[in-house]
Amino acid sequence: MKIEGTTKVIGIFGYPVKHSASPAMHNAAFKALELDYVYLPFEVKPERIETAAKALIALNIAGVNVTIPHKETILPHLNEISREAQLIGAVNTIVVRDNKLIGHNTDGQGFVASLKENGEKKIKEKTLLILGAGGAARAVATQAALEEAGRILITDKLKEKAEQVVRDLNKNIPSCEVRTIPQEEIKSTLKDADFLINATPIGMNPGDPLIINPDWLPTSLLVFDLVYNLGETKLMKAAREKGCRVIGGLGMLVQQGAISFQLWTGKEAPLKVMRKVLEEKFR
Ligand code: NAP
């Protein structure tokens, strides 16, 4: 990689940021397309997020990804926020244009693109059961509601957290039926669900328990595990053995990155190159 006076800088704000696979993924993509860009990790302490946001303009940085713990706290420091990001209530991508910071959230779109890449063209009218009500669940549920899903059912260990996501979605996208279900109703709900989505971190560690009893999984179900750091999670393996269709989180990670890449560069991202980098890191 050649860095010259003309090289445009992209980065990621996170704390910590050491674990991030995005620098390797995006630098490989820039190299593959011979683009004069470089992607750098920026470890930004929570109390410095405002200063870091202002520095993007001062240093003429072209854009950044934003990860934990800044996805929500950076919002007041942006000039514009895309509709998706407003609905989700968080950004994962900032584009700097004409001295303005424009926030986007590509997680939900990455989820849908990954479904499509796996042959699942339609979310319209489907019933989704989402486990977890954190940032990822919010992004997935919002995008699914925008794509006119039939019903979205959300369950979290903390009932109040799921209720807050549901309240926000009912207010912002009233056309979609969204409600919480208690954990005890997961089994009965699965009988009529089209998609089961694991949006909890359960499964990231090989020692994690299986999040759901595999006997509850009907073979007609599509199981999408957002966890991306293991080749195959326990949930994915159990679902595969039950005969369900299974999608892992790595494809979504590539797709959300590809949408950010296009926002920054205006170019279509080299998906295969990006996927290979992540597979080498996580498999
Ligand atoms: P998060 O903000 O911590 O949210 C996870 C939520 O799940 C929390 O509310 C947590 O509750 C809840 N939870 C934990 N165990 C549960 C259980 N057994 N049943 C129901 N709810 C449970 O995390 P996040 O940022 O949304 O990320 C969630 C997962 O998605 C992570 O594995 C992350 O790596 C993955 N992800 C993947 C992509 C991708 O592109 N593939 C993108 C974003 C995130 P407590 O807080 O009480 O534990």
CSV table of C-alpha atoms in Angstrom, one decimal, residues 11-15 42 44-57 61 63-82 85-86 89-96 100-105:
chain,number,residue,atom,x,y,z
A,11,GLY,CA,-11.2,5.0,9.9
A,12,ILE,CA,-13.1,3.5,12.7
A,13,PHE,CA,-14.0,5.0,16.1
A,14,GLY,CA,-14.3,2.5,18.9
A,15,TYR,CA,-13.2,1.8,22.4
A,42,PHE,CA,-8.9,5.2,16.1
A,44,VAL,CA,-11.6,7.0,21.1
A,45,LYS,CA,-12.4,7.2,24.8
A,46,PRO,CA,-16.1,7.7,25.5
A,47,GLU,CA,-15.5,11.2,26.9
A,48,ARG,CA,-13.6,12.3,23.8
A,49,ILE,CA,-16.3,11.5,21.2
A,50,GLU,CA,-17.2,15.1,20.5
A,51,THR,CA,-13.6,16.1,20.0
A,52,ALA,CA,-13.1,13.1,17.7
A,53,ALA,CA,-16.1,14.0,15.7
A,54,LYS,CA,-14.9,17.6,15.2
A,55,ALA,CA,-11.4,16.2,14.3
A,56,LEU,CA,-12.9,14.5,11.3
A,57,ILE,CA,-13.4,17.8,9.6
A,61,ILE,CA,-10.8,12.6,7.0
A,63,GLY,CA,-15.3,9.0,6.7
A,64,VAL,CA,-15.4,6.5,9.5
A,65,ASN,CA,-17.1,3.5,10.9
A,66,VAL,CA,-18.4,3.9,14.4
A,67,THR,CA,-18.6,1.0,16.8
A,68,ILE,CA,-19.2,0.3,20.5
A,69,PRO,CA,-19.6,2.5,22.6
A,70,HIS,CA,-20.1,5.5,20.3
A,71,LYS,CA,-22.9,4.4,17.9
A,72,GLU,CA,-25.5,6.4,19.8
A,73,THR,CA,-23.5,9.0,21.7
A,74,ILE,CA,-22.0,10.5,18.4
A,75,LEU,CA,-25.5,11.3,17.1
A,76,PRO,CA,-25.7,14.9,18.6
A,77,HIS,CA,-22.4,15.8,16.9
A,78,LEU,CA,-23.6,15.0,13.3
A,79,ASN,CA,-25.0,17.4,10.8
A,80,GLU,CA,-27.3,15.0,9.0
A,81,ILE,CA,-28.6,11.5,9.8
A,82,SER,CA,-30.1,9.1,7.3
A,85,ALA,CA,-30.1,5.6,11.2
A,86,GLN,CA,-32.7,7.9,12.7
A,89,GLY,CA,-31.3,5.4,16.8
A,90,ALA,CA,-27.6,4.7,16.0
A,91,VAL,CA,-25.0,5.1,13.3
A,92,ASN,CA,-22.2,2.8,12.2
A,93,THR,CA,-20.9,4.9,9.3
A,94,ILE,CA,-20.1,8.6,8.8
A,95,VAL,CA,-19.4,10.2,5.5
A,96,VAL,CA,-17.7,13.6,5.6
A,100,LYS,CA,-20.5,18.1,7.1
A,101,LEU,CA,-20.8,14.9,9.0
A,102,ILE,CA,-23.5,12.6,7.6
A,103,GLY,CA,-24.5,9.6,9.7
A,104,HIS,CA,-25.7,6.3,8.3
A,105,ASN,CA,-26.5,2.8,9.6
